[in-house]
Coordinates of N, CA and C in Angstrom, one line a residue:
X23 N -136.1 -44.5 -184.1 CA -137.1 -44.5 -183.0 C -137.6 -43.0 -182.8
X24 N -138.8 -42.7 -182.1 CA -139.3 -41.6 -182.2 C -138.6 -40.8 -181.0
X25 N -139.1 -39.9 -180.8 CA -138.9 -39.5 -179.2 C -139.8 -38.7 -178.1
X26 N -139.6 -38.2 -177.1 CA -139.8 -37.7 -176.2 C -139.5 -36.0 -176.3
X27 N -140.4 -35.2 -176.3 CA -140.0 -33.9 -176.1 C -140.1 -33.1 -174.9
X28 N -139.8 -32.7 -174.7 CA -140.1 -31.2 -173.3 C -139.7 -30.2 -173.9
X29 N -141.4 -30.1 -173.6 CA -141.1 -28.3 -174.2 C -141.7 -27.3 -173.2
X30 N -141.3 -26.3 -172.9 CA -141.6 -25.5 -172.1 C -142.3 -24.6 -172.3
X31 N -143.4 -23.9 -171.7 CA -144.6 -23.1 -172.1 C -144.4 -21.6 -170.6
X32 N -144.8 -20.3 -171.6 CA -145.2 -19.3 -171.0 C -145.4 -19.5 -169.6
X33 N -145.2 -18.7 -168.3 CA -144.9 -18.6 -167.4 C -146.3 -17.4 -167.3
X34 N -146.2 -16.8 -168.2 CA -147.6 -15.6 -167.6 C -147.9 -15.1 -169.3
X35 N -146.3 -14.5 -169.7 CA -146.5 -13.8 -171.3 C -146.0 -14.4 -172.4
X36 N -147.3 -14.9 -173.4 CA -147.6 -15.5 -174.2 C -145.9 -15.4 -175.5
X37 N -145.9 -13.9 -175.3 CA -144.7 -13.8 -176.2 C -143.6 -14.4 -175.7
X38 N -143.5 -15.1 -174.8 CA -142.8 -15.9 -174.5 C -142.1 -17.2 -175.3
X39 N -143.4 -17.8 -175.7 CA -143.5 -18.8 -176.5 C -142.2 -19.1 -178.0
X40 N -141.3 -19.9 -177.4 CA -140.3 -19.5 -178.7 C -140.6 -20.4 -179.9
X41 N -140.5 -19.9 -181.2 CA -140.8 -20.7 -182.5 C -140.4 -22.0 -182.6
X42 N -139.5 -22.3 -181.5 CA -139.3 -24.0 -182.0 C -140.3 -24.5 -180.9
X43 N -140.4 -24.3 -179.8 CA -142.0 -24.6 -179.1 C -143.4 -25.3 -180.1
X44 N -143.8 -23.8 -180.8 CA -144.7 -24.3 -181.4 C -144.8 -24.8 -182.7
X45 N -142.9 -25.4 -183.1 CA -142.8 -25.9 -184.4 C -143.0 -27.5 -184.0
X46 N -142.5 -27.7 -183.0 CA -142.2 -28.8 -182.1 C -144.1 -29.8 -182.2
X47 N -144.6 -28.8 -181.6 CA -145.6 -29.0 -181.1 C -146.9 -29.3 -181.8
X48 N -146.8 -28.5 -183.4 CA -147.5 -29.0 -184.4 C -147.2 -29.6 -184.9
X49 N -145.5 -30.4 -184.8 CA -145.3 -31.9 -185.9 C -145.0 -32.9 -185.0
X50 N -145.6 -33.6 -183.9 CA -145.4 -34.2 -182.6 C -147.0 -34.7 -183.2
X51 N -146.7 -35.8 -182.6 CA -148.1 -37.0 -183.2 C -149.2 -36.6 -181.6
X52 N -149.1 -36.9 -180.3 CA -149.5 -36.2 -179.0 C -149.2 -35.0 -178.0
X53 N -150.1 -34.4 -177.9 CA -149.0 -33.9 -176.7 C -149.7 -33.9 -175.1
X54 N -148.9 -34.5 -174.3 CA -149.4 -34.4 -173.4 C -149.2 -33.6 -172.0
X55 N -150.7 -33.2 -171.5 CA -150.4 -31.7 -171.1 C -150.9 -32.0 -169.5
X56 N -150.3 -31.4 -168.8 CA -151.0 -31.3 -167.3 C -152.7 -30.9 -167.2
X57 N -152.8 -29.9 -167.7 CA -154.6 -29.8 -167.5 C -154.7 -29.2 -168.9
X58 N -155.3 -30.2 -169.7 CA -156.1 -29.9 -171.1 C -156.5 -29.0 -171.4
X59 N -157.8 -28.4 -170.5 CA -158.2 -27.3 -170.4 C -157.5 -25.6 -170.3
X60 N -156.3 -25.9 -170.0 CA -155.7 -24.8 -169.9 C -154.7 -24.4 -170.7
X61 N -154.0 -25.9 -171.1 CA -153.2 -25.6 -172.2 C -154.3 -25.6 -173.8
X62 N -155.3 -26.3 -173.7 CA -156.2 -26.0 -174.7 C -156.4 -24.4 -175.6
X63 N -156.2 -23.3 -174.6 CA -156.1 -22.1 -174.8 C -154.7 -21.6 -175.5
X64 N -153.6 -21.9 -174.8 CA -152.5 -21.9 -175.5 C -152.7 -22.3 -176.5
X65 N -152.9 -23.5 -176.8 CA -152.6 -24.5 -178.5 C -153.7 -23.6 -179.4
X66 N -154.6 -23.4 -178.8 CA -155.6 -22.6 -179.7 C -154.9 -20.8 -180.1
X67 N -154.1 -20.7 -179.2 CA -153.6 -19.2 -179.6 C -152.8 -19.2 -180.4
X68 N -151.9 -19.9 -180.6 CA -150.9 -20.8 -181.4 C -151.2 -21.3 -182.7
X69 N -152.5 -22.0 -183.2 CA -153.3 -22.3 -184.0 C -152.3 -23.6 -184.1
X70 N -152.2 -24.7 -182.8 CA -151.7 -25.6 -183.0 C -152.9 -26.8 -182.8
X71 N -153.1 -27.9 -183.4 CA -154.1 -28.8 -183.6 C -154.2 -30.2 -183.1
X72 N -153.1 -30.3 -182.2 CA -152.2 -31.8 -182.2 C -153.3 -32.0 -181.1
X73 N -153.4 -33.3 -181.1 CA -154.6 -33.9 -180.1 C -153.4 -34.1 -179.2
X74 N -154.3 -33.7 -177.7 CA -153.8 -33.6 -176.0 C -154.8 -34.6 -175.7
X75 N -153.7 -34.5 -174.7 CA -154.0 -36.6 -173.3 C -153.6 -35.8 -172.1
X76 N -154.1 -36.2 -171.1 CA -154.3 -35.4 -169.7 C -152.9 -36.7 -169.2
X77 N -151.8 -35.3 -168.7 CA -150.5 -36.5 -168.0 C -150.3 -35.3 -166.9
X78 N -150.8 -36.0 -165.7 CA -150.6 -35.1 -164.3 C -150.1 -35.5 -163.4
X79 N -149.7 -35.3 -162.0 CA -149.4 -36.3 -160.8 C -150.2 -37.3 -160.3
X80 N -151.7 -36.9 -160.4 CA -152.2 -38.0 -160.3 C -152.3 -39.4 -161.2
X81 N -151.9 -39.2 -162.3 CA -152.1 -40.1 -163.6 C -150.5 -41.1 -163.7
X82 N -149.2 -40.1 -163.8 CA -148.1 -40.1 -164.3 C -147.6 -41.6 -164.2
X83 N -148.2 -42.1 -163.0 CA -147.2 -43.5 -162.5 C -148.2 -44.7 -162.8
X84 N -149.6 -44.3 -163.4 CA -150.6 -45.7 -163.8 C -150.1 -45.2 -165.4
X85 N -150.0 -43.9 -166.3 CA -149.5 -44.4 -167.6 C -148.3 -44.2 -168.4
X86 N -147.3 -44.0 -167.7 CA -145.7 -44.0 -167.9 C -145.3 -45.2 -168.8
X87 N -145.4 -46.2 -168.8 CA -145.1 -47.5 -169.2 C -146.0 -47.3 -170.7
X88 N -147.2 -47.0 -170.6 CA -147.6 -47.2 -171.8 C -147.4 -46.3 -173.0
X89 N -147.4 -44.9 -172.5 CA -146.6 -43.8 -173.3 C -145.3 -44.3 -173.6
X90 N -144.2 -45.0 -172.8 CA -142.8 -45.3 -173.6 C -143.0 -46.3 -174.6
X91 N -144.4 -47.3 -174.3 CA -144.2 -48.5 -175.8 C -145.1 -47.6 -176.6
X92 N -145.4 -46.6 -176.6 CA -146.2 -45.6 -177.8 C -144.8 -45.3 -178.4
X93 N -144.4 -44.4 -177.6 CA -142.9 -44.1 -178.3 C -141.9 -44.7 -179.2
X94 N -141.8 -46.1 -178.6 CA -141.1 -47.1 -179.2 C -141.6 -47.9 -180.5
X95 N -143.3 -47.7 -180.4 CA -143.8 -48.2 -181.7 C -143.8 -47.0 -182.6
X96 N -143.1 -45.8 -182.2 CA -142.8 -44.6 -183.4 C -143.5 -43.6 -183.3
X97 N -144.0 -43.5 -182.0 CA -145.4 -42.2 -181.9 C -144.4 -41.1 -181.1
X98 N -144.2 -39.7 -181.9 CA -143.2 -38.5 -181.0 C -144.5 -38.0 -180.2
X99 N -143.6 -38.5 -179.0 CA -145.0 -37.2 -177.7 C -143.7 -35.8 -177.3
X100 N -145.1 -35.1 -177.1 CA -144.5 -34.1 -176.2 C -145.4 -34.0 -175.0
X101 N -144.4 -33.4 -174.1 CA -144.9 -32.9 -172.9 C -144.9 -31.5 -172.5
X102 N -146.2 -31.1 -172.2 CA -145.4 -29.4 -171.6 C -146.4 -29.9 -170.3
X103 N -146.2 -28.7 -169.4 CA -146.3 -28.4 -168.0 C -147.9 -26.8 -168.2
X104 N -148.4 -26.6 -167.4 CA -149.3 -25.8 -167.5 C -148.6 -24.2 -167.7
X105 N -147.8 -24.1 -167.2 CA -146.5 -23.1 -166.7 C -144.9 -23.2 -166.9
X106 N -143.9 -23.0 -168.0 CA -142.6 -22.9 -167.6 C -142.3 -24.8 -168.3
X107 N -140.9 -24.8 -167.4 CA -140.3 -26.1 -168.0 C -141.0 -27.4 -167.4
X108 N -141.2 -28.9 -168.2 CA -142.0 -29.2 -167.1 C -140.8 -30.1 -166.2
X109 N -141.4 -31.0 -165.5 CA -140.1 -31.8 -164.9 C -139.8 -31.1 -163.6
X110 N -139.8 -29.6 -163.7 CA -139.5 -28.6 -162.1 C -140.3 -28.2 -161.4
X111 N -140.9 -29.0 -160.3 CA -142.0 -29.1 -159.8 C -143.1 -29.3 -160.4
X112 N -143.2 -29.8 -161.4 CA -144.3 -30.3 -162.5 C -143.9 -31.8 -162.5
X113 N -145.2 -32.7 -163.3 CA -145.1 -33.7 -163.8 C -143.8 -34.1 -165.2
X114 N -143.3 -34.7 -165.1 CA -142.3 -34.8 -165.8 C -141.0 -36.0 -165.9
X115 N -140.6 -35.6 -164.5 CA -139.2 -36.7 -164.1 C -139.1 -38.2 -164.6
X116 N -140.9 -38.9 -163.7 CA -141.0 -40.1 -164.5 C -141.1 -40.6 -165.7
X117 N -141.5 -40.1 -166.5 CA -142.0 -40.0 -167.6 C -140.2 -39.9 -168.5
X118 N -139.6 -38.9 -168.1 CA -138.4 -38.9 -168.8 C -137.4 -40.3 -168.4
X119 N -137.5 -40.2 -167.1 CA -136.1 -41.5 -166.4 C -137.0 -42.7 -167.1
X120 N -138.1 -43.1 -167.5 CA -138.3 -43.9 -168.0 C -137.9 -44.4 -169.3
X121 N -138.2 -43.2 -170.3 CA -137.6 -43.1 -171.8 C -136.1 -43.0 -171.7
X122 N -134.8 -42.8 -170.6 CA -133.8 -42.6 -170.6 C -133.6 -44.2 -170.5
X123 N -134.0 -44.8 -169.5 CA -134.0 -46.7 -169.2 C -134.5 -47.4 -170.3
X124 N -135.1 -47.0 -171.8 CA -135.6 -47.6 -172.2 C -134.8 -47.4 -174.1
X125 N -133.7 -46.4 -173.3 CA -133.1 -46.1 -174.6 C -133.9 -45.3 -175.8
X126 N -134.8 -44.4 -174.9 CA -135.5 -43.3 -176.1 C -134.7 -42.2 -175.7
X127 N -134.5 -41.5 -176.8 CA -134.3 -40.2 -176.8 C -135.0 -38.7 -176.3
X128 N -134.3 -38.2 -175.5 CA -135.6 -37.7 -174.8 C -134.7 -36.2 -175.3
X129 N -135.5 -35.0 -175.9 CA -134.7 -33.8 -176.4 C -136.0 -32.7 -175.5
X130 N -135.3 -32.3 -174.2 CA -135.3 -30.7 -173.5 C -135.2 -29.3 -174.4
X131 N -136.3 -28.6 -174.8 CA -135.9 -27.2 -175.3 C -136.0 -26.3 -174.2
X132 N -135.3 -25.5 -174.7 CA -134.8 -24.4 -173.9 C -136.0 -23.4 -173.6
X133 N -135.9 -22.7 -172.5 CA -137.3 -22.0 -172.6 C -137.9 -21.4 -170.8
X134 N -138.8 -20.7 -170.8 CA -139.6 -20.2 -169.6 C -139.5 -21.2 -168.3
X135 N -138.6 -20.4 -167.7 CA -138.6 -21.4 -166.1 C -138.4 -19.7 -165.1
X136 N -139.3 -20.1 -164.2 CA -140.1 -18.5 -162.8 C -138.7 -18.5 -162.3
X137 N -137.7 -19.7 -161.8 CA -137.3 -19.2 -160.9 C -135.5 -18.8 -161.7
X138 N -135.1 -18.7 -162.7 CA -134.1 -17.6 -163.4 C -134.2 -16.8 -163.1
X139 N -135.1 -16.0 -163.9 CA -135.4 -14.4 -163.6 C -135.5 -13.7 -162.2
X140 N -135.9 -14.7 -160.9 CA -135.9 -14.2 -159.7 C -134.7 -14.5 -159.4
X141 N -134.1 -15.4 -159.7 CA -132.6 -15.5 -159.1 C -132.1 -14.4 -159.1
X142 N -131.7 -14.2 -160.8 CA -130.9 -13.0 -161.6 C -131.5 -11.9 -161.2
X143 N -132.7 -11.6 -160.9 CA -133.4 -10.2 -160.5 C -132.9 -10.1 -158.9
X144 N -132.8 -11.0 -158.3 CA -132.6 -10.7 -156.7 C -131.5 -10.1 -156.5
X145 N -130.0 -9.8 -157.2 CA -128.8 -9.1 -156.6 C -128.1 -10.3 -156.0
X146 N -128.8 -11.1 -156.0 CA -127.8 -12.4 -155.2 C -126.8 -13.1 -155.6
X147 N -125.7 -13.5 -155.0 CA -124.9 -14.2 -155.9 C -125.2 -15.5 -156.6
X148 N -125.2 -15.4 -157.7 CA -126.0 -16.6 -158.7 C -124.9 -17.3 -159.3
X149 N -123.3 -17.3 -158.8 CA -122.8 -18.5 -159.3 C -122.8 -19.8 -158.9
X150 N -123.4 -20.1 -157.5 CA -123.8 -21.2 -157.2 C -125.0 -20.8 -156.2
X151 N -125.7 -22.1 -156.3 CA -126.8 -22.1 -155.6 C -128.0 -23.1 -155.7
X152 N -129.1 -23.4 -154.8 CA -129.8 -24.7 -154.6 C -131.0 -24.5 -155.1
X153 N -131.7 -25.3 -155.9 CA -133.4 -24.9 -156.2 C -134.0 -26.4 -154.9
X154 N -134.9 -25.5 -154.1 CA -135.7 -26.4 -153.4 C -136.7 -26.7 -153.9
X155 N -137.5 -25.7 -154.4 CA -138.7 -25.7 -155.0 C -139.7 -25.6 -153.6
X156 N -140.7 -26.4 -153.7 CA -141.9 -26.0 -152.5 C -140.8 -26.9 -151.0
X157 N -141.4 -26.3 -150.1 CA -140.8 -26.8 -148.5 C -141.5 -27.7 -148.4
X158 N -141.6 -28.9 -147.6 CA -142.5 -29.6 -147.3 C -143.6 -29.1 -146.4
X159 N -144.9 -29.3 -146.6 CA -145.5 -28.7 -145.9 C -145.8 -28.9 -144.5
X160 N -145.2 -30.2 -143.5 CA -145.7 -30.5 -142.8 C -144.4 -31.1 -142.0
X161 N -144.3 -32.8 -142.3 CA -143.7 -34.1 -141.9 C -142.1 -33.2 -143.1
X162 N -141.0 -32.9 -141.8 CA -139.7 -32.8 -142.5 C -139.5 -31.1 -142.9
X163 N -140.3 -30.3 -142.6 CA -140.2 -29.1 -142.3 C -139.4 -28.5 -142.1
X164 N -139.3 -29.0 -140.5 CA -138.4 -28.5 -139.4 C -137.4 -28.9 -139.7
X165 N -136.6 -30.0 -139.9 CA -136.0 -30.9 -140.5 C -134.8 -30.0 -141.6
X166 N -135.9 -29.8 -142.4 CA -135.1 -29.4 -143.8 C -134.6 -27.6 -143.5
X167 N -135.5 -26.9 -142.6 CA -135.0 -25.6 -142.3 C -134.0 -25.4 -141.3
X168 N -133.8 -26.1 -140.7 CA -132.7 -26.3 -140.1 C -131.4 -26.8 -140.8
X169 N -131.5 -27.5 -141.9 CA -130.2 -28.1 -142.4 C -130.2 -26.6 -143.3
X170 N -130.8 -26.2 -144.2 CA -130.8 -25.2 -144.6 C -130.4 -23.5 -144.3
X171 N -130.4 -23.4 -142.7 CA -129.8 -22.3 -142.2 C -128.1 -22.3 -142.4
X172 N -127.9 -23.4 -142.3 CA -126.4 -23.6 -142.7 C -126.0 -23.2 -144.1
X173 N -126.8 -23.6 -144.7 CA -126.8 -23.6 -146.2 C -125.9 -22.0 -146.7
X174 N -124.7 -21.9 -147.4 CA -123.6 -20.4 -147.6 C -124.2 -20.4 -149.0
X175 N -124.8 -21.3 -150.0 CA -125.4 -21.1 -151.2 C -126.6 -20.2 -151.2
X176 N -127.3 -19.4 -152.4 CA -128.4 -18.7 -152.5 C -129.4 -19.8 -152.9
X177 N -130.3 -19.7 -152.0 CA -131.5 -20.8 -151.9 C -132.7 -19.8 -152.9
X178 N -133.3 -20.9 -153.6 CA -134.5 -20.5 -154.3 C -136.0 -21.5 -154.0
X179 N -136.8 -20.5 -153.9 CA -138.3 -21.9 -153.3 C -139.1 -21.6 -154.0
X180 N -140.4 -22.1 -154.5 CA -141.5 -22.0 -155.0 C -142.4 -21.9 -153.5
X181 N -143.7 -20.8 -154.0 CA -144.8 -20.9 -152.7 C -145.8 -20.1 -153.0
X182 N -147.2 -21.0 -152.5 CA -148.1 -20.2 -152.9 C -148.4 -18.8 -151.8
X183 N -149.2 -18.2 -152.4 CA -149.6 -17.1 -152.1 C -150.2 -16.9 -150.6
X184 N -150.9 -18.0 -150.4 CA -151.5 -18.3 -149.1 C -150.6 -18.8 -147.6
X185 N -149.7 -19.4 -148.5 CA -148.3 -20.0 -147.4 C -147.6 -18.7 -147.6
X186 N -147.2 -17.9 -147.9 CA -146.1 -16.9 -148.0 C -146.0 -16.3 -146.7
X187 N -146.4 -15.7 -146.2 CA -146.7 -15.5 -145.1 C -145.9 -16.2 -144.0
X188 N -146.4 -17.7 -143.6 CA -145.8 -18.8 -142.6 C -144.5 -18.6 -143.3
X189 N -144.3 -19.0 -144.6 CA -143.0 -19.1 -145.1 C -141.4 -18.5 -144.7
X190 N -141.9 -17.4 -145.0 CA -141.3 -15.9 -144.5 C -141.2 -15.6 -142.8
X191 N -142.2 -16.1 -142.3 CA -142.2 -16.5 -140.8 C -140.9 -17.4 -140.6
X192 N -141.0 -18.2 -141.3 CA -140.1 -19.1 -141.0 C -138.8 -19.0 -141.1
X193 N -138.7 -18.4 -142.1 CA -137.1 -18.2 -143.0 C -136.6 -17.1 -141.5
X194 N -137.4 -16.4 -140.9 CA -137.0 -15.4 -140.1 C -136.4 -15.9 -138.8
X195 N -137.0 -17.0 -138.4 CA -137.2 -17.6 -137.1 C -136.0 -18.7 -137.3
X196 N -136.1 -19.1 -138.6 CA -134.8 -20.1 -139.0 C -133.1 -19.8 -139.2
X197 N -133.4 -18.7 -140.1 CA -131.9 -17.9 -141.3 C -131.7 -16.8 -140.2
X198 N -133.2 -16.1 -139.4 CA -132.5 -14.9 -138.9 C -133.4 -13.9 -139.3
X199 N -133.4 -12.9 -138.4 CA -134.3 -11.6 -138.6 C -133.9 -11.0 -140.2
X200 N -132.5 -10.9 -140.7 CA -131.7 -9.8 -140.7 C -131.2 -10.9 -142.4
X201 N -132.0 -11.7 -142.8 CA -131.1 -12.4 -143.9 C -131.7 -12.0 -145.1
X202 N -131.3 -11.4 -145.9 CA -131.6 -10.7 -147.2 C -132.6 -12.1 -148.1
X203 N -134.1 -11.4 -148.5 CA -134.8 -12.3 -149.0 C -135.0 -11.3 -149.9
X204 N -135.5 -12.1 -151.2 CA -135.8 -11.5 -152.4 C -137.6 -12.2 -153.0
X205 N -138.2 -11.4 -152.8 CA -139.7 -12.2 -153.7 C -140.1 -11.8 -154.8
X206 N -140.3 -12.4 -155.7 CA -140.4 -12.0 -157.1 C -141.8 -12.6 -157.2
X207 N -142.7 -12.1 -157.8 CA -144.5 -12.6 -158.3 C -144.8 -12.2 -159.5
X208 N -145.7 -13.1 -160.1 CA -146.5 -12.8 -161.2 C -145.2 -12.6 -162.1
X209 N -144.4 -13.5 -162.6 CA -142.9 -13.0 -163.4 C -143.5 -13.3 -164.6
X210 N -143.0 -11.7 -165.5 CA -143.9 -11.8 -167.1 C -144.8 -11.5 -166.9
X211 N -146.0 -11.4 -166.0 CA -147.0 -11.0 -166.2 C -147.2 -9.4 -165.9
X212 N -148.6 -8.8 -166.2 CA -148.9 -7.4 -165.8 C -148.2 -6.7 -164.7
X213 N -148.6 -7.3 -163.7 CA -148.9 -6.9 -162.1 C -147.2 -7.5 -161.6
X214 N -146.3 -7.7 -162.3 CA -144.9 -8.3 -161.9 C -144.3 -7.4 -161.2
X215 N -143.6 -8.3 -159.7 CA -143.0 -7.3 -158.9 C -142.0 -7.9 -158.1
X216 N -141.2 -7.3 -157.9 CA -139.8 -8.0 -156.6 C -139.8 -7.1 -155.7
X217 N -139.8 -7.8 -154.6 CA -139.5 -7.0 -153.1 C -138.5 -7.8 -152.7
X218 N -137.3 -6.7 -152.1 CA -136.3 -7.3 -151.8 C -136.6 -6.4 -150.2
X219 N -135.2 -7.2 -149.3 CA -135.2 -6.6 -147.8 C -134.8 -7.6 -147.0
X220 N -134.6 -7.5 -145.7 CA -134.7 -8.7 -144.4 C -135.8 -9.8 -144.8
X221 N -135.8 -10.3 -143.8 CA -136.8 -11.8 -143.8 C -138.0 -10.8 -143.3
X222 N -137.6 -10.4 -142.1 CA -138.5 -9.4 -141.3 C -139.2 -8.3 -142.2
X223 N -138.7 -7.8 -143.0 CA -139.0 -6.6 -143.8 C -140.1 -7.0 -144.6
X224 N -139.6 -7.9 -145.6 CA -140.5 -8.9 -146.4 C -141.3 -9.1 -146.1
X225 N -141.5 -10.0 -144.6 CA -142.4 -10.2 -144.1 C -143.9 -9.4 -143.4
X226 N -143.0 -7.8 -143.0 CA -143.7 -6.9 -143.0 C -145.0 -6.2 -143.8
X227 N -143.8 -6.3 -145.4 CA -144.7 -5.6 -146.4 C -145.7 -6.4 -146.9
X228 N -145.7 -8.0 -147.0 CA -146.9 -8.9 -147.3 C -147.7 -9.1 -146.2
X229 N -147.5 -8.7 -144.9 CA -148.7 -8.7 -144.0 C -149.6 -7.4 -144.3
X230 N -149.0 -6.6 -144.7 CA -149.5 -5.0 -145.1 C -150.6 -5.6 -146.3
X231 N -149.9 -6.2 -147.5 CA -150.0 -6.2 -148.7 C -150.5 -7.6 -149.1
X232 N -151.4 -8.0 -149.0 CA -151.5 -9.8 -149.4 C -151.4 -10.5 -150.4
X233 N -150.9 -11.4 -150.6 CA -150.0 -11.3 -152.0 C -151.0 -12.4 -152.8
X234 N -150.7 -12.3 -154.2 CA -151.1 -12.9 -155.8 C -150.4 -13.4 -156.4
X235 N -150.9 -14.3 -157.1 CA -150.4 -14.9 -158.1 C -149.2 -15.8 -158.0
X236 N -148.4 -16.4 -158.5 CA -147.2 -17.2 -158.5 C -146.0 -16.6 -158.1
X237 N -145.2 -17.4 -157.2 CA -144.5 -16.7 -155.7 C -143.3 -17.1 -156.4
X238 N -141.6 -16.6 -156.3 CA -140.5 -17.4 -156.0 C -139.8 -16.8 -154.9
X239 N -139.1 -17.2 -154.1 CA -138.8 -16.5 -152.8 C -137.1 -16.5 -153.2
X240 N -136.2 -15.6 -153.3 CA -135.0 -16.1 -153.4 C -134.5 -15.7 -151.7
X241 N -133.4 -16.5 -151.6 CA -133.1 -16.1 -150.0 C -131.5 -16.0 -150.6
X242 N -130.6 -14.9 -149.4 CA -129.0 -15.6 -149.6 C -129.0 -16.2 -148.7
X243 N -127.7 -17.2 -148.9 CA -127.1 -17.8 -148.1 C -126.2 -17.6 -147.0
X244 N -126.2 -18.1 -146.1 CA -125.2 -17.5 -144.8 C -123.7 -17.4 -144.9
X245 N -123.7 -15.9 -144.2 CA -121.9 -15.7 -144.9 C -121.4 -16.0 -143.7

């Protein structure tokens, strides 16, 4: 039977890209990409040729079923994400628990995920700890930042640029003036930078400084 790939793709720097990525990815019959158009660039830098199918959040759950009887009639797909591993905050999860229930083989390569490097870059203790990924933006908020203040593990979030701000607002008003945050941006890329400090502090220097590009926030946990 064929299988299921995840492969993971550059985060900002191209040299990222490890050789079994795009060995993977030229002998894979599809590969299916969050936005065509963008991984279209990649595959082209790569000088990879494999015809791409648009698999996003909005699509994932009308064609999940039909990608696993592709698979099972012998077609290897792959999946990558626009950015990094897919499946973590990306399109992904369904798409695998389905080929796991259907008895396909599903093989994860190793590879570019934002929020490692911010862990490991923050000084925090990284032998245990929680990935949230994005907060809810609305409904369960409050909810979840509250259970979270308790939280003695080092918390990691995804956020955009625009929310960072409220975010950091929050973690202050939640965790505490005084709770060691770590922000890492643009990881891999040019302009890559960490700001560590209080919630308060953090929060200081991005009111000063308005921030770019792809966010991870590391926070510690309460001692």
């Amino acid at each position: 039977m064929a299988k299921l790939f995840l492969v993971p793709t550059p985060i900002g720097n191209l040299d990222d890209m490890t050789f079994r990525a795009v060995k993977v990815l030229k002998e894979v019959d599809t590969i299916l990409a969050e936005d065509t158009r963008n991984s279209g660039k990649l595959l082209k830098h790569f000088d990879i040729g494999t015809p791409m199918q648009s698999h996003h959040m909005h699509n994932e759950h009308k064609t999940v079923n039909h990608i696993v009887d592709r698979i099972k009639s012998g077609e290897d797909i792959a999946l990558i994400s626009d950015a990094g591993t897919p499946a973590i905050s990306d399109p992904g999860f369904l798409l695998t628990r389905a080929c796991v229930e259907a008895g396909i083989e599903v093989d994860c390569l190793p590879g570019a995920t934002a929020f490692v490097p911010a862990l490991v870059n923050s000084g925090f203790p990284n032998d245990k700890f929680i990935f949230e990924g994005f907060l809810p933006v609305k409904k369960g908020r409050q909810t979840r930042l509250n259970l979270l203040a308790e939280e003695t593990r080092t918390m990691i979030f995804y956020e955009s640029p625009h929310k960072l701000l409220k975010t950091l607002k929050h973690f202050s008003e939640y965790f505490g003036q005084d709770r060691p945050v770590s922000v890492s941006r643009e990881i891999t890329k040019l302009h890559e930078e960490t700001i560590r400090g209080t919630a308060t502090e953090v929060l200081e220097h991005y009111t000063n400084k308005p921030p770019k590009g792809e966010i991870v926030i590391v926070v510690k946990g309460k001692s």
